């Protein structure tokens, strides 16, 4: 099927820009201090704002590095010398600022701009979770609740202002789990940024009661080693407890609550009937040998970035900086690594994972440049900042192919593989995925060796003259529509109309956490 590009204007090649992601946050300026941490006194980054880009001399100026650090997530990874991005030619998209283009089977149905306390460049929209008629949309300053009972006209129900990046979220029954990976003065919603070198500093999980989605109630806080960059739910098999796998990384000897080697995760247990009693249950060591050492493009492993669980199959996949792993989670509190792979040729940072429905494949993502770099262009190529597709054969992960969006983005657009989910089409392996300012891509990986894009949607750059961090953080399929949390532009609702995905329209889920995959075929 041939897709046509819809556009109204074309741009000439832009002037040469540095492609380092370090420049991408410069446009955010001092306003980033609203949600970000303060620098540690020894000059290291705050835990949760990534201190790992320090092997040798940086490719960043001190000012650029400080601004990227304040932007959070992994953006400062672009400072690594010669690792991620080099000076490039004038790569150009043909889209003007905010102009929309797409394949002919995808369209935007609605956009809700950021509002209130989130309506600024420093308040980055992040992850999404769904339950019933509600979508829960994370932000570095808290979260939004949207009523999506009419998907093409979502209604903002409430905004919970509770600063503390990262804003990764999951929901289950009346429980909402919110990740804080920014060192704070205390666990409250009135906390301020404070150095992780201070023993009294706090970061970890905030737990809310969402029995009334219009008025979430903050009921508990659980401090975890190195904070919580992401969280993953795995309900107990008897349904009495909710286990949360907390991923975090980049320890420092100067951080009392985040000491090296940090080769572990935290497992938090939340009693379903008493969420206020949530507490750390265990801290299993996943890398007793210390994990992958820094080499070529890959990152040294000192924790995990994200874990995706498949509770019905007692299986999980971990994206752990320099390693991809499989885990047996039969014993929810004590997951065991059963397989481990590395890609020291092309992967820079193992970021996230998605199973196919049968649990026989895993799509791992590589967040080259930490999400702040312009990596979707011929200079970087098709195999870096891409997905790696692996078959699971007799318990082993076997590499099959890479997948990366085929469109060139401009040097002002941060673009790399990011969060996505399956589109539930029986008998096919089809995934929708966010690519930051690369937009949203839908691809079929039923043939693991030959993944094919079948739909896409994209906006032009936020700014044509200078890099600004933005784009789709998460793009997930839920009950007939694709929902995307756009970092700067707000909450998007997209629709794909294609015979290859049509069967998914009839499937309905009561709850959907993309990092806790359900089976839709059983």
Coordinates of N, CA, C and O in Angstrom, one line a residue, residues 410-485:
X410 N 14.4 17.2 10.9 CA 15.4 18.3 10.9 C 16.3 18.3 12.1 O 16.0 17.6 13.1
X411 N 17.4 19.1 12.1 CA 18.4 19.1 13.2 C 17.8 19.8 14.4 O 18.5 19.9 15.5
X412 N 16.7 20.4 14.3 CA 16.1 21.1 15.5 C 15.1 20.1 16.2 O 14.5 20.5 17.2
X413 N 14.9 18.9 15.6 CA 13.9 18.0 16.2 C 14.5 16.8 16.9 O 15.2 16.0 16.3
X414 N 14.3 16.7 18.2 CA 14.7 15.5 18.9 C 13.9 14.4 18.4 O 12.7 14.4 18.4
X415 N 14.5 13.3 18.1 CA 13.8 12.1 17.5 C 14.6 10.9 17.8 O 15.8 10.8 17.5
X416 N 13.9 9.9 18.4 CA 14.6 8.6 18.7 C 13.5 7.6 19.1 O 12.3 8.1 19.4
X417 N 13.7 6.3 19.1 CA 12.7 5.3 19.5 C 12.3 5.6 20.9 O 13.1 5.8 21.8
X418 N 11.0 5.6 21.2 CA 10.5 5.8 22.5 C 9.3 4.9 22.8 O 9.2 3.8 22.2
X419 N 8.3 5.3 23.7 CA 7.3 4.4 24.2 C 6.2 4.1 23.2 O 5.7 5.0 22.6
X420 N 5.8 2.8 23.2 CA 4.7 2.3 22.4 C 4.1 1.1 22.9 O 4.4 0.6 24.0
X421 N 3.1 0.6 22.2 CA 2.3 -0.6 22.7 C 1.8 -1.3 21.5 O 1.8 -0.8 20.3
X422 N 1.4 -2.6 21.7 CA 0.7 -3.3 20.7 C -0.6 -2.8 20.3 O -1.3 -2.2 21.1
X423 N -0.9 -2.9 19.0 CA -2.3 -2.8 18.6 C -2.9 -4.2 18.5 O -2.4 -5.0 17.8
X424 N -4.0 -4.5 19.3 CA -4.4 -5.8 19.5 C -5.1 -6.5 18.3 O -6.3 -6.6 18.2
X425 N -4.3 -6.9 17.3 CA -4.8 -7.5 16.1 C -4.5 -9.0 16.2 O -3.4 -9.4 16.1
X426 N -5.5 -9.9 16.4 CA -5.3 -11.3 16.5 C -4.5 -11.8 15.2 O -4.8 -11.5 14.1
X427 N -3.5 -12.6 15.5 CA -2.7 -13.2 14.5 C -1.6 -12.4 13.9 O -0.9 -12.8 13.0
X428 N -1.5 -11.1 14.3 CA -0.5 -10.2 13.7 C 0.2 -9.5 14.9 O -0.3 -9.4 16.0
X429 N 1.5 -9.1 14.6 CA 2.3 -8.4 15.6 C 2.4 -7.0 15.1 O 3.2 -6.7 14.2
X430 N 1.6 -6.1 15.6 CA 1.5 -4.7 15.1 C 1.7 -3.8 16.3 O 1.0 -4.0 17.4
X431 N 2.5 -2.7 16.2 CA 2.8 -1.9 17.3 C 2.7 -0.4 16.9 O 3.1 0.0 15.8
X432 N 2.2 0.4 17.8 CA 2.3 1.9 17.6 C 3.3 2.4 18.6 O 3.5 1.9 19.7
X433 N 4.1 3.4 18.1 CA 5.2 3.9 18.9 C 5.4 5.4 18.7 O 5.3 6.0 17.7
X434 N 5.8 6.0 19.8 CA 6.2 7.4 19.8 C 7.7 7.6 19.5 O 8.5 6.8 19.9
X435 N 8.0 8.7 18.7 CA 9.4 9.0 18.3 C 9.7 10.4 18.6 O 10.4 11.1 17.8
X436 N 9.2 10.9 19.7 CA 9.4 12.3 20.1 C 9.0 13.2 18.9 O 7.9 13.0 18.4
X437 N 9.8 14.1 18.4 CA 9.4 15.0 17.3 C 9.4 14.3 15.9 O 9.1 14.9 14.9
X438 N 9.8 13.0 16.0 CA 9.6 12.1 14.8 C 8.1 11.7 14.6 O 7.8 11.1 13.6
X439 N 7.3 12.0 15.6 CA 5.9 11.7 15.5 C 5.5 10.3 16.0 O 6.1 9.8 16.9
X440 N 4.5 9.8 15.4 CA 3.9 8.5 15.8 C 4.0 7.5 14.6 O 3.6 7.9 13.5
X441 N 4.5 6.3 14.8 CA 4.6 5.3 13.8 C 3.9 4.0 14.1 O 3.9 3.6 15.3
X442 N 3.2 3.4 13.2 CA 2.6 2.1 13.3 C 3.3 1.1 12.4 O 3.5 1.4 11.2
X443 N 3.8 0.0 13.0 CA 4.6 -0.9 12.1 C 4.2 -2.4 12.5 O 3.8 -2.7 13.6
X444 N 4.3 -3.2 11.4 CA 4.0 -4.6 11.5 C 5.3 -5.4 11.6 O 6.1 -5.3 10.7
X445 N 5.5 -6.2 12.7 CA 6.7 -7.0 12.9 C 6.4 -8.5 13.0 O 7.1 -9.2 13.6
X446 N 5.3 -8.9 12.3 CA 4.9 -10.3 12.3 C 6.0 -11.1 11.7 O 6.3 -12.2 12.2
X447 N 6.6 -10.6 10.6 CA 7.9 -11.2 10.1 C 9.0 -10.4 10.8 O 9.3 -9.3 10.5
X448 N 9.6 -11.1 11.8 CA 10.5 -10.4 12.7 C 11.7 -9.9 12.0 O 12.4 -8.9 12.4
X449 N 12.1 -10.5 10.8 CA 13.3 -10.1 10.1 C 12.9 -8.9 9.1 O 13.9 -8.3 8.6
X450 N 11.7 -8.7 8.9 CA 11.3 -7.7 7.9 C 10.1 -6.8 8.4 O 9.0 -6.8 7.9
X451 N 10.4 -6.0 9.5 CA 9.3 -5.1 10.0 C 8.9 -4.1 8.9 O 9.8 -3.6 8.2
X452 N 7.7 -3.7 8.8 CA 7.2 -2.8 7.8 C 6.3 -1.7 8.4 O 5.3 -2.0 9.2
X453 N 6.6 -0.5 8.2 CA 5.7 0.6 8.6 C 4.4 0.6 7.8 O 4.4 0.5 6.6
X454 N 3.3 0.7 8.5 CA 2.0 0.7 7.8 C 1.2 2.0 8.0 O 0.1 2.1 7.5
X455 N 1.7 2.9 8.9 CA 1.0 4.1 9.1 C 1.9 5.1 9.9 O 2.8 4.6 10.7
X456 N 1.7 6.4 9.7 CA 2.5 7.4 10.5 C 1.8 8.7 10.5 O 0.9 9.0 9.7
X457 N 2.2 9.5 11.5 CA 1.6 10.8 11.7 C 2.7 11.7 12.3 O 3.4 11.3 13.2
X458 N 2.8 12.9 11.8 CA 4.0 13.8 12.3 C 3.6 15.2 12.2 O 2.8 15.7 11.4
X459 N 4.2 16.0 13.2 CA 4.1 17.5 13.1 C 5.4 18.0 12.7 O 6.5 17.4 12.9
X460 N 5.4 19.2 12.2 CA 6.7 19.9 11.9 C 7.3 20.3 13.2 O 6.8 20.2 14.3
X461 N 8.5 20.8 13.2 CA 9.3 21.2 14.4 C 8.6 22.2 15.3 O 7.8 23.1 14.8
X462 N 8.9 22.1 16.6 CA 8.4 23.1 17.5 C 9.0 24.5 17.2 O 8.3 25.5 17.2
X463 N 10.3 24.5 16.8 CA 11.0 25.7 16.4 C 11.9 25.4 15.2 O 12.6 24.4 15.3
X464 N 11.8 26.1 14.2 CA 12.7 25.9 13.0 C 14.1 26.4 13.1 O 14.9 26.1 12.3
X465 N 14.3 27.2 14.1 CA 15.6 27.9 14.2 C 16.5 27.4 15.3 O 17.7 27.6 15.3
X466 N 15.9 26.8 16.4 CA 16.7 26.3 17.5 C 16.1 25.0 18.0 O 14.9 24.9 18.0
X467 N 16.9 24.1 18.6 CA 16.3 22.9 19.2 C 15.5 23.2 20.4 O 15.9 24.0 21.3
X468 N 14.3 22.5 20.5 CA 13.5 22.6 21.7 C 13.0 21.1 22.0 O 12.6 20.5 21.1
X469 N 13.2 20.6 23.2 CA 12.8 19.3 23.5 C 11.2 19.2 23.5 O 10.5 19.9 24.2
X470 N 10.7 18.3 22.7 CA 9.3 18.1 22.6 C 9.0 16.8 21.8 O 9.8 15.9 21.7
X471 N 7.7 16.7 21.4 CA 7.3 15.6 20.6 C 6.5 14.5 21.4 O 6.3 14.7 22.6
X472 N 6.2 13.5 20.8 CA 5.4 12.4 21.5 C 6.2 11.6 22.4 O 7.1 10.9 22.0
X473 N 5.9 11.7 23.7 CA 6.6 10.9 24.7 C 6.1 9.4 24.7 O 6.9 8.5 24.7
X474 N 4.8 9.3 24.7 CA 4.2 8.0 24.7 C 3.0 8.0 23.7 O 2.3 8.9 23.6
X475 N 2.9 6.9 22.9 CA 1.8 6.7 22.0 C 1.3 5.3 22.2 O 2.0 4.3 21.9
X476 N 0.0 5.1 22.7 CA -0.5 3.8 23.0 C -1.9 3.7 22.4 O -2.7 4.6 22.3
X477 N -2.2 2.4 22.1 CA -3.6 2.1 21.5 C -4.5 1.6 22.7 O -4.1 0.7 23.4
X478 N -5.6 2.2 22.8 CA -6.6 1.9 23.8 C -8.0 2.0 23.3 O -8.4 3.1 22.9
X479 N -8.7 0.9 23.2 CA -10.1 0.8 22.9 C -10.4 1.6 21.6 O -11.4 2.5 21.6
X480 N -9.7 1.4 20.6 CA -10.0 1.9 19.3 C -9.3 3.1 18.8 O -9.4 3.5 17.6
X481 N -8.5 3.8 19.7 CA -7.8 5.0 19.3 C -6.4 5.0 19.8 O -6.0 4.2 20.8
X482 N -5.6 5.8 19.2 CA -4.2 6.0 19.7 C -4.1 7.3 20.5 O -4.6 8.4 20.0
X483 N -3.6 7.2 21.7 CA -3.5 8.4 22.6 C -2.0 8.7 22.7 O -1.2 7.8 23.0
X484 N -1.6 10.0 22.5 CA -0.2 10.4 22.6 C -0.1 11.6 23.5 O -0.9 12.5 23.4
X485 N 0.8 11.5 24.4 CA 1.1 12.6 25.3 C 2.3 13.3 24.7 O 3.4 12.9 24.8

